[in-house]
Amino acid sequence: MAKRDPTGFLRAEYQQLVDSELDWRLRVLEGPSTPRCVVDGKKVLMLCSNNYLSLSNHPKLKAAAIEAVKTHGAGSGSVRPIAGNMDLHVELERRLAKFKEAPASLVYQTGFAANAGLIPQLADAGDLIVSDELNHGSIIDGVRLSKADRAVFKHCDAEDLKAVLAKAEEHTPAYRRILVITDGVFSMDGDIAPLDKIARTSKDHGAMVYVDDAHGEGVLGEGGRGIVHHFGLGRDEVQVEMGTFSKAFGVVGGHVSGSTDLRNFAFNKSRTWLLSGSHPPAVVAACTAAIEVLETEPQHVRSLWENTEYFRKGLRQMGFDTGNSQTPIIPVMMGESKTAKRFSARLFELGMFALPIVFPMVAKDRARIRTIMNAALTKKDLDEALGAFGKIGKELGIV
Ligand SMILES: *Cc1c(COP(=O)(O)O)cnc(C)c1O
């Protein structure tokens, strides 16, 4: 019999990551996620959270969460199909569908759970899934759970999608269903998927379009309604609009919006939805309050874009390369991984919190500091941040 060491790989594989500097060292946020916050005991300016509109600390969200604990308790007691479907969950879905201008919405525990639960149900054996090559990891895992054939198209390239779909028509037997999936806003580059062109090409081939708008909600479209609204597309053009409450909405939870058929299908078939406890009352009520804030306080989305334009322009004027960024995700290109790491460490010393993104998350020579703008940053904050970038850029010979 083989003599096995049951746990030796745990330390060995971790050590490999440490040796190649690919391990995660967790930083501790001491207090709320606000533009001026405390990380690892140091006061810093937050330049890398997904809390785009600073809603996580909005008084209306906090009050709604506290109130829901008082009226509905700390937990829901079950999965939604059995005994955990509270009036609060129903109300949130009603409000979300209205906000999205969609016939129906369904809330999942997380965005990851939505992708992992729904994608393999929408396409399986005999079907084809076509993905943008840079899609999010949760989409990749959702696709891996499916027995469908897979193809990728070049990043944000609707012409290449056209070629991939034309080739798919030659497949025998003919594919039963084709599902085209793309991120709305790409999290490493801050560029926007050409969803109008993707939808047009998909329609020509009778393919269904699934957009993961985690980084577009609260950012794109009127009042932050997201990428489908941004392009003025109909529900017959983009059939599945998926998103999350964990980014601009400032709380946690995934969601899908589309037709009533989609909703009925999705909740009856997604195992992540059926077999996992529903959100606690505080989470649900805070999500509903976030939608209300977006509907009644347009200033947050406006400030986010003003800050985005100001910061990106400031970086470019100093000579930094911000890649293809079109959104509040602004990568600052550094070249090699070690430069990006050095830059980030110096930023932290100067009181700026922004992390390096390095190989294998991006190509070897495309290491970057990824900054994410926030509506609650002031002009003074941004000038301070730009000052630090300029100073370190000169020190390290980048600008
Ligand atoms: C963050 C993110 C997710 C996961 O959403 P959670 O609700 O945090 O699980 C899915 N897709 C994309 C593109 C994301 O950026």
Short mmCIF file of C-alpha atoms and ligand atoms in Angstrom, two decimals:
data_model
loop_
_atom_site.label_atom_id
_atom_site.label_comp_id
_atom_site.label_asym_id
_atom_site.label_seq_id
_atom_site.Cartn_x
_atom_site.Cartn_y
_atom_site.Cartn_z
CA MET A 1 0.00 0.00 0.00
CA ALA A 2 1.21 3.48 -0.78
CA LYS A 3 2.48 5.38 2.23
CA ARG A 4 0.64 8.66 2.04
CA ASP A 5 1.27 11.90 3.84
CA PRO A 6 -2.31 13.18 4.08
CA THR A 7 -1.56 16.85 4.78
CA GLY A 8 2.01 17.56 3.66
CA PHE A 9 0.82 19.37 0.53
CA LEU A 10 -0.85 22.06 2.61
CA ARG A 11 2.39 23.59 3.75
CA ALA A 12 4.36 22.69 0.62
CA GLU A 13 1.95 24.39 -1.77
CA TYR A 14 1.56 27.41 0.47
CA GLN A 15 5.36 27.71 0.69
CA GLN A 16 5.58 27.62 -3.10
CA LEU A 17 3.24 30.60 -3.30
CA VAL A 18 5.24 32.45 -0.65
CA ASP A 19 8.52 31.73 -2.47
CA SER A 20 7.16 33.12 -5.72
CA GLU A 21 5.55 36.05 -3.90
CA LEU A 22 2.08 35.00 -5.05
CA ASP A 23 0.55 34.48 -1.60
CA TRP A 24 -2.09 36.84 -0.25
CA ARG A 25 -1.15 38.78 2.86
CA LEU A 26 -4.36 39.94 4.38
CA ARG A 27 -4.59 43.52 5.52
CA VAL A 28 -6.98 44.51 8.27
CA LEU A 29 -9.45 47.35 7.87
CA GLU A 30 -10.09 48.72 11.35
CA GLY A 31 -13.49 50.38 11.09
CA PRO A 32 -15.82 51.14 8.19
CA SER A 33 -14.84 51.26 4.52
CA THR A 34 -14.65 55.02 4.04
CA PRO A 35 -12.29 57.17 1.94
CA ARG A 36 -10.27 58.04 5.07
CA CYS A 37 -9.87 54.77 6.92
CA VAL A 38 -7.45 52.77 9.03
CA VAL A 39 -5.63 49.79 7.49
CA ASP A 40 -3.18 47.76 9.60
CA GLY A 41 -3.16 50.54 12.18
CA LYS A 42 -2.27 53.26 9.67
CA LYS A 43 -4.52 56.11 8.55
CA VAL A 44 -4.81 55.93 4.79
CA LEU A 45 -6.82 57.12 1.83
CA MET A 46 -8.82 54.19 0.43
CA LEU A 47 -8.16 53.93 -3.31
CA CYS A 48 -9.06 50.32 -4.05
CA SER A 49 -12.44 49.36 -2.59
CA ASN A 50 -15.46 48.36 -4.69
CA ASN A 51 -17.64 50.54 -2.53
CA TYR A 52 -17.91 53.03 -5.42
CA LEU A 53 -20.67 55.17 -3.93
CA SER A 54 -19.70 54.76 -0.27
CA LEU A 55 -23.13 53.24 0.38
CA SER A 56 -21.72 50.63 2.79
CA ASN A 57 -21.59 53.33 5.43
CA HIS A 58 -24.67 55.35 4.36
CA PRO A 59 -26.93 56.21 7.32
CA LYS A 60 -30.06 54.96 5.51
CA LEU A 61 -28.54 51.54 4.87
CA LYS A 62 -27.32 51.21 8.44
CA ALA A 63 -30.69 52.29 9.85
CA ALA A 64 -32.54 49.82 7.60
CA ALA A 65 -30.25 46.97 8.70
CA ILE A 66 -30.74 47.75 12.40
CA GLU A 67 -34.50 48.06 12.01
CA ALA A 68 -34.73 44.71 10.17
CA VAL A 69 -32.89 42.96 13.00
CA LYS A 70 -35.46 44.36 15.41
CA THR A 71 -38.47 43.31 13.33
CA HIS A 72 -37.22 40.08 11.71
CA GLY A 73 -34.28 38.81 13.78
CA ALA A 74 -30.66 38.01 13.00
CA GLY A 75 -31.19 35.12 10.55
CA SER A 76 -33.80 33.78 8.15
CA GLY A 77 -34.02 30.24 9.53
CA SER A 78 -33.92 28.36 6.23
CA VAL A 79 -33.32 28.25 2.51
CA ARG A 80 -35.84 30.25 0.53
CA PRO A 81 -37.75 27.32 -1.05
CA ILE A 82 -38.57 25.92 2.40
CA ALA A 83 -39.08 28.38 5.26
CA GLY A 84 -36.61 31.21 4.62
CA ASN A 85 -38.50 33.33 2.10
CA MET A 86 -39.34 36.45 4.12
CA ASP A 87 -41.48 39.38 3.01
CA LEU A 88 -38.20 41.35 3.00
CA HIS A 89 -36.75 39.11 0.24
CA VAL A 90 -39.87 39.50 -1.88
CA GLU A 91 -39.84 43.27 -1.42
CA LEU A 92 -36.16 43.51 -2.41
CA GLU A 93 -36.79 41.60 -5.65
CA ARG A 94 -39.79 43.78 -6.46
CA ARG A 95 -37.74 46.94 -5.91
CA LEU A 96 -34.78 45.64 -7.87
CA ALA A 97 -36.91 44.69 -10.90
CA LYS A 98 -38.43 48.17 -10.86
CA PHE A 99 -34.97 49.78 -10.64
CA LYS A 100 -33.69 47.62 -13.50
CA GLU A 101 -36.86 48.22 -15.52
CA ALA A 102 -37.14 44.45 -15.94
CA PRO A 103 -40.19 42.19 -15.61
CA ALA A 104 -38.54 40.18 -12.82
CA SER A 105 -35.46 39.86 -10.61
CA LEU A 106 -34.07 37.09 -8.45
CA VAL A 107 -31.65 37.58 -5.55
CA TYR A 108 -28.90 35.03 -4.88
CA GLN A 109 -26.65 34.84 -1.82
CA THR A 110 -23.69 36.24 -3.79
CA GLY A 111 -22.77 37.12 -7.34
CA PHE A 112 -20.47 34.13 -7.35
CA ALA A 113 -23.40 31.90 -6.35
CA ALA A 114 -25.51 33.37 -9.18
CA ASN A 115 -22.88 32.60 -11.82
CA ALA A 116 -22.01 29.17 -10.41
CA GLY A 117 -25.67 28.22 -10.00
CA LEU A 118 -27.28 29.61 -13.13
CA ILE A 119 -24.73 29.29 -15.97
CA PRO A 120 -24.59 25.47 -15.92
CA GLN A 121 -28.40 25.36 -16.07
CA LEU A 122 -28.67 27.72 -19.03
CA ALA A 123 -26.32 25.60 -21.15
CA ASP A 124 -25.44 21.92 -20.80
CA ALA A 125 -24.59 18.89 -22.96
CA GLY A 126 -25.42 19.63 -26.60
CA ASP A 127 -25.09 23.40 -26.08
CA LEU A 128 -22.28 25.93 -26.55
CA ILE A 129 -21.04 28.65 -24.20
CA VAL A 130 -19.05 31.50 -25.76
CA SER A 131 -17.09 33.68 -23.32
CA ASP A 132 -14.95 36.82 -23.51
CA GLU A 133 -11.38 35.64 -22.85
CA LEU A 134 -11.05 37.94 -19.82
CA ASN A 135 -14.29 37.04 -18.04
CA HIS A 136 -14.39 36.93 -14.22
CA GLY A 137 -13.36 33.79 -12.32
CA SER A 138 -16.90 33.14 -11.07
CA ILE A 139 -18.07 32.91 -14.70
CA ILE A 140 -15.22 30.54 -15.46
CA ASP A 141 -16.27 28.32 -12.56
CA GLY A 142 -19.91 28.46 -13.67
CA VAL A 143 -18.85 27.37 -17.16
CA ARG A 144 -16.75 24.55 -15.70
CA LEU A 145 -19.85 23.14 -13.97
CA SER A 146 -21.57 22.80 -17.35
CA LYS A 147 -21.18 19.94 -19.84
CA ALA A 148 -21.64 22.36 -22.74
CA ASP A 149 -18.91 22.89 -25.35
CA ARG A 150 -16.87 26.05 -24.79
CA ALA A 151 -15.36 28.71 -26.99
CA VAL A 152 -13.79 32.09 -26.25
CA PHE A 153 -13.76 35.29 -28.24
CA LYS A 154 -11.04 37.93 -28.10
CA HIS A 155 -11.44 40.51 -25.37
CA CYS A 156 -14.21 43.03 -26.18
CA ASP A 157 -14.02 42.00 -29.85
CA ALA A 158 -17.52 41.66 -31.38
CA GLU A 159 -15.97 40.85 -34.80
CA ASP A 160 -14.19 37.87 -33.31
CA LEU A 161 -17.42 36.81 -31.59
CA LYS A 162 -19.06 36.92 -35.02
CA ALA A 163 -16.40 34.59 -36.40
CA VAL A 164 -16.72 32.20 -33.45
CA LEU A 165 -20.51 32.07 -33.84
CA ALA A 166 -20.26 31.55 -37.62
CA LYS A 167 -17.93 28.61 -37.02
CA ALA A 168 -20.32 27.21 -34.40
CA GLU A 169 -23.02 27.00 -37.08
CA GLU A 170 -20.92 24.31 -38.81
CA HIS A 171 -21.04 22.04 -35.78
CA THR A 172 -22.93 18.76 -36.17
CA PRO A 173 -25.28 17.99 -34.70
CA ALA A 174 -26.38 21.62 -34.56
CA TYR A 175 -26.06 23.18 -31.12
CA ARG A 176 -29.35 23.13 -29.27
CA ARG A 177 -28.64 26.41 -27.46
CA ILE A 178 -25.86 28.98 -27.53
CA LEU A 179 -25.06 31.20 -24.53
CA VAL A 180 -22.81 34.26 -24.96
CA ILE A 181 -21.34 35.58 -21.70
CA THR A 182 -19.41 38.74 -20.98
CA ASP A 183 -18.46 40.94 -18.07
CA GLY A 184 -20.05 44.39 -18.43
CA VAL A 185 -17.09 46.33 -17.05
CA PHE A 186 -13.80 44.44 -16.80
CA SER A 187 -12.32 44.60 -13.34
CA MET A 188 -8.61 44.65 -14.26
CA ASP A 189 -8.76 47.30 -17.01
CA GLY A 190 -11.94 49.26 -16.37
CA ASP A 191 -13.04 48.96 -20.00
CA ILE A 192 -16.64 48.43 -21.11
CA ALA A 193 -17.88 45.45 -23.14
CA PRO A 194 -19.35 46.44 -26.55
CA LEU A 195 -22.66 44.99 -25.41
CA ASP A 196 -24.71 46.54 -28.22
CA LYS A 197 -22.56 44.83 -30.87
CA ILE A 198 -22.40 41.60 -28.88
CA ALA A 199 -26.21 41.57 -28.61
CA ARG A 200 -26.66 42.24 -32.35
CA THR A 201 -24.30 39.45 -33.40
CA SER A 202 -25.82 37.04 -30.89
CA LYS A 203 -29.31 37.78 -32.17
CA ASP A 204 -28.24 36.82 -35.71
CA HIS A 205 -27.39 33.36 -34.38
CA GLY A 206 -30.30 32.93 -32.00
CA ALA A 207 -27.89 33.03 -29.04
CA MET A 208 -28.83 34.15 -25.54
CA VAL A 209 -26.79 37.00 -24.00
CA TYR A 210 -25.68 36.94 -20.37
CA VAL A 211 -23.93 40.02 -18.96
CA ASP A 212 -22.22 40.09 -15.56
CA ASP A 213 -22.54 43.74 -14.59
CA ALA A 214 -20.89 43.58 -11.17
CA HIS A 215 -18.76 46.66 -11.91
CA GLY A 216 -21.28 48.53 -14.06
CA GLU A 217 -24.11 48.80 -11.59
CA GLY A 218 -24.24 51.99 -9.63
CA VAL A 219 -21.77 53.30 -12.21
CA LEU A 220 -23.14 53.12 -15.77
CA GLY A 221 -26.56 54.10 -17.08
CA GLU A 222 -28.99 56.67 -15.76
CA GLY A 223 -28.86 56.72 -11.94
CA GLY A 224 -26.46 53.76 -12.00
CA ARG A 225 -28.96 51.33 -13.55
CA GLY A 226 -26.12 49.48 -15.25
CA ILE A 227 -24.79 48.50 -18.65
CA VAL A 228 -28.07 47.35 -20.24
CA HIS A 229 -29.55 50.76 -19.53
CA HIS A 230 -26.30 52.47 -20.62
CA PHE A 231 -26.64 50.98 -24.12
CA GLY A 232 -30.44 51.32 -24.15
CA LEU A 233 -30.85 47.60 -24.86
CA GLY A 234 -34.07 45.61 -24.50
CA ARG A 235 -34.74 42.44 -22.57
CA ASP A 236 -35.07 40.58 -25.88
CA GLU A 237 -31.49 41.64 -26.72
CA VAL A 238 -29.77 40.95 -23.38
CA GLN A 239 -31.79 38.20 -21.77
CA VAL A 240 -29.79 37.77 -18.55
CA GLU A 241 -28.54 40.78 -16.59
CA MET A 242 -26.58 39.54 -13.63
CA GLY A 243 -25.12 41.71 -10.88
CA THR A 244 -24.15 42.00 -7.24
CA PHE A 245 -25.01 44.01 -4.16
CA SER A 246 -21.40 43.66 -2.95
CA LYS A 247 -19.90 46.48 -5.02
CA ALA A 248 -21.56 49.86 -5.66
CA PHE A 249 -24.62 48.81 -3.63
CA GLY A 250 -22.32 48.47 -0.62
CA VAL A 251 -23.78 45.31 0.96
CA VAL A 252 -23.64 41.69 -0.32
CA GLY A 253 -25.73 39.45 -2.57
CA GLY A 254 -26.02 38.45 -6.23
CA HIS A 255 -28.94 39.03 -8.55
CA VAL A 256 -30.33 38.30 -11.96
CA SER A 257 -32.88 40.38 -13.88
CA GLY A 258 -34.84 39.53 -17.02
CA SER A 259 -38.11 37.92 -18.02
CA THR A 260 -40.50 36.18 -15.65
CA ASP A 261 -39.63 32.94 -17.50
CA LEU A 262 -35.98 33.51 -16.61
CA ARG A 263 -36.79 34.07 -12.94
CA ASN A 264 -39.00 30.99 -12.67
CA PHE A 265 -36.40 28.85 -14.43
CA ALA A 266 -33.49 30.27 -12.39
CA PHE A 267 -34.86 29.73 -8.91
CA ASN A 268 -36.20 26.27 -9.65
CA LYS A 269 -32.91 25.09 -11.16
CA SER A 270 -29.97 26.88 -9.48
CA ARG A 271 -28.57 24.58 -6.84
CA THR A 272 -26.65 27.40 -5.16
CA TRP A 273 -30.03 29.15 -4.65
CA LEU A 274 -32.04 26.10 -3.62
CA LEU A 275 -29.54 24.59 -1.20
CA SER A 276 -28.02 27.56 0.60
CA GLY A 277 -29.54 29.58 3.45
CA SER A 278 -31.18 32.86 2.49
CA HIS A 279 -29.84 36.29 3.40
CA PRO A 280 -30.37 37.50 6.94
CA PRO A 281 -32.91 40.35 7.34
CA ALA A 282 -30.25 43.04 7.91
CA VAL A 283 -28.60 42.28 4.57
CA VAL A 284 -31.86 42.26 2.63
CA ALA A 285 -33.14 45.49 4.17
CA ALA A 286 -29.82 47.25 3.56
CA CYS A 287 -29.91 46.17 -0.12
CA THR A 288 -33.43 47.57 -0.50
CA ALA A 289 -32.28 50.81 1.14
CA ALA A 290 -29.34 50.98 -1.30
CA ILE A 291 -31.77 50.87 -4.25
CA GLU A 292 -33.82 53.60 -2.60
CA VAL A 293 -30.71 55.77 -2.17
CA LEU A 294 -29.79 55.31 -5.84
CA GLU A 295 -33.32 56.31 -6.85
CA THR A 296 -33.48 59.40 -4.65
CA GLU A 297 -29.89 60.68 -4.35
CA PRO A 298 -28.41 61.05 -7.85
CA GLN A 299 -25.46 63.04 -6.47
CA HIS A 300 -23.47 59.90 -5.59
CA VAL A 301 -23.19 58.61 -9.16
CA ARG A 302 -22.46 62.15 -10.36
CA SER A 303 -19.59 62.65 -7.88
CA LEU A 304 -18.19 59.24 -8.77
CA TRP A 305 -17.86 60.29 -12.40
CA GLU A 306 -16.49 63.75 -11.56
CA ASN A 307 -13.83 62.13 -9.39
CA THR A 308 -13.08 59.57 -12.07
CA GLU A 309 -12.52 62.18 -14.78
CA TYR A 310 -10.45 64.38 -12.45
CA PHE A 311 -8.19 61.60 -11.21
CA ARG A 312 -7.63 59.97 -14.60
CA LYS A 313 -6.85 63.32 -16.22
CA GLY A 314 -4.43 64.16 -13.39
CA LEU A 315 -2.59 60.87 -13.81
CA ARG A 316 -2.37 61.25 -17.59
CA GLN A 317 -1.10 64.82 -17.34
CA MET A 318 1.79 63.53 -15.23
CA GLY A 319 2.57 60.98 -17.94
CA PHE A 320 1.09 57.83 -16.41
CA ASP A 321 -0.44 55.19 -18.66
CA THR A 322 -3.99 54.36 -17.53
CA GLY A 323 -4.60 51.77 -20.25
CA ASN A 324 -8.09 51.45 -21.71
CA SER A 325 -9.93 52.63 -18.61
CA GLN A 326 -13.35 54.13 -19.36
CA THR A 327 -14.81 53.77 -15.87
CA PRO A 328 -13.93 54.43 -12.18
CA ILE A 329 -11.57 51.43 -12.33
CA ILE A 330 -8.30 53.15 -13.27
CA PRO A 331 -5.22 50.95 -13.68
CA VAL A 332 -1.89 52.74 -13.49
CA MET A 333 0.56 50.75 -15.61
CA MET A 334 3.89 49.89 -14.02
CA GLY A 335 5.44 47.28 -16.34
CA GLU A 336 7.17 44.68 -14.21
CA SER A 337 5.65 43.08 -11.11
CA LYS A 338 8.43 44.22 -8.83
CA THR A 339 7.95 47.87 -9.83
CA ALA A 340 4.22 47.63 -9.10
CA LYS A 341 4.90 46.06 -5.71
CA ARG A 342 7.51 48.67 -4.83
CA PHE A 343 5.14 51.43 -5.94
CA SER A 344 2.28 50.11 -3.82
CA ALA A 345 4.52 49.80 -0.75
CA ARG A 346 5.67 53.42 -1.17
CA LEU A 347 2.05 54.56 -1.61
CA PHE A 348 1.18 52.92 1.69
CA GLU A 349 4.09 54.70 3.40
CA LEU A 350 2.65 57.98 2.10
CA GLY A 351 -0.82 57.06 3.38
CA MET A 352 -2.41 55.77 0.16
CA PHE A 353 -3.99 52.33 -0.02
CA ALA A 354 -3.93 50.85 -3.55
CA LEU A 355 -2.81 47.34 -4.40
CA PRO A 356 -0.60 46.00 -7.17
CA ILE A 357 -2.10 43.60 -9.72
CA VAL A 358 0.63 41.36 -11.08
CA PHE A 359 1.24 38.19 -13.07
CA PRO A 360 -0.59 35.74 -13.28
CA MET A 361 -3.64 38.01 -12.88
CA VAL A 362 -2.37 40.14 -15.78
CA ALA A 363 0.38 39.65 -18.40
CA LYS A 364 4.00 39.71 -17.10
CA ASP A 365 4.82 43.15 -18.51
CA ARG A 366 1.41 44.66 -17.67
CA ALA A 367 1.68 44.83 -13.87
CA ARG A 368 -0.27 47.76 -12.50
CA ILE A 369 -1.57 49.59 -9.49
CA ARG A 370 -5.33 49.31 -9.73
CA THR A 371 -7.10 52.34 -8.35
CA ILE A 372 -10.86 52.48 -7.94
CA MET A 373 -12.52 55.84 -7.61
CA ASN A 374 -15.10 56.62 -4.97
CA ALA A 375 -17.91 59.18 -4.86
CA ALA A 376 -17.00 60.30 -1.35
CA LEU A 377 -13.38 61.26 -2.11
CA THR A 378 -12.91 65.03 -1.97
CA LYS A 379 -10.90 67.20 -4.33
CA LYS A 380 -8.32 67.56 -1.56
CA ASP A 381 -8.11 63.76 -1.20
CA LEU A 382 -7.60 63.36 -4.94
CA ASP A 383 -4.92 66.07 -5.07
CA GLU A 384 -3.11 64.36 -2.22
CA ALA A 385 -3.32 61.02 -4.03
CA LEU A 386 -2.10 62.55 -7.29
CA GLY A 387 0.77 64.20 -5.40
CA ALA A 388 1.85 60.83 -4.02
CA PHE A 389 1.63 59.13 -7.43
CA GLY A 390 3.72 61.92 -9.00
CA LYS A 391 6.36 61.80 -6.28
CA ILE A 392 6.77 58.01 -6.40
CA GLY A 393 6.55 57.96 -10.19
CA LYS A 394 9.62 60.21 -10.32
CA GLU A 395 11.45 58.25 -7.60
CA LEU A 396 11.00 55.01 -9.53
CA GLY A 397 11.59 56.57 -12.94
CA ILE A 398 8.13 55.79 -14.33
CA VAL A 399 7.25 59.36 -15.30
C1 LIG B 1 -17.13 40.68 -7.74
C2 LIG B 1 -17.60 40.01 -8.94
C3 LIG B 1 -18.42 38.88 -8.87
C4 LIG B 1 -18.78 38.23 -7.57
O1 LIG B 1 -19.76 38.95 -6.90
P1 LIG B 1 -19.99 38.68 -5.33
O2 LIG B 1 -21.37 39.14 -5.12
O3 LIG B 1 -18.99 39.49 -4.58
O4 LIG B 1 -19.83 37.21 -5.12
C5 LIG B 1 -18.88 38.34 -10.05
N1 LIG B 1 -18.53 38.85 -11.23
C6 LIG B 1 -17.75 39.93 -11.35
C7 LIG B 1 -17.40 40.47 -12.69
C8 LIG B 1 -17.24 40.54 -10.20
O5 LIG B 1 -16.43 41.58 -10.31
#
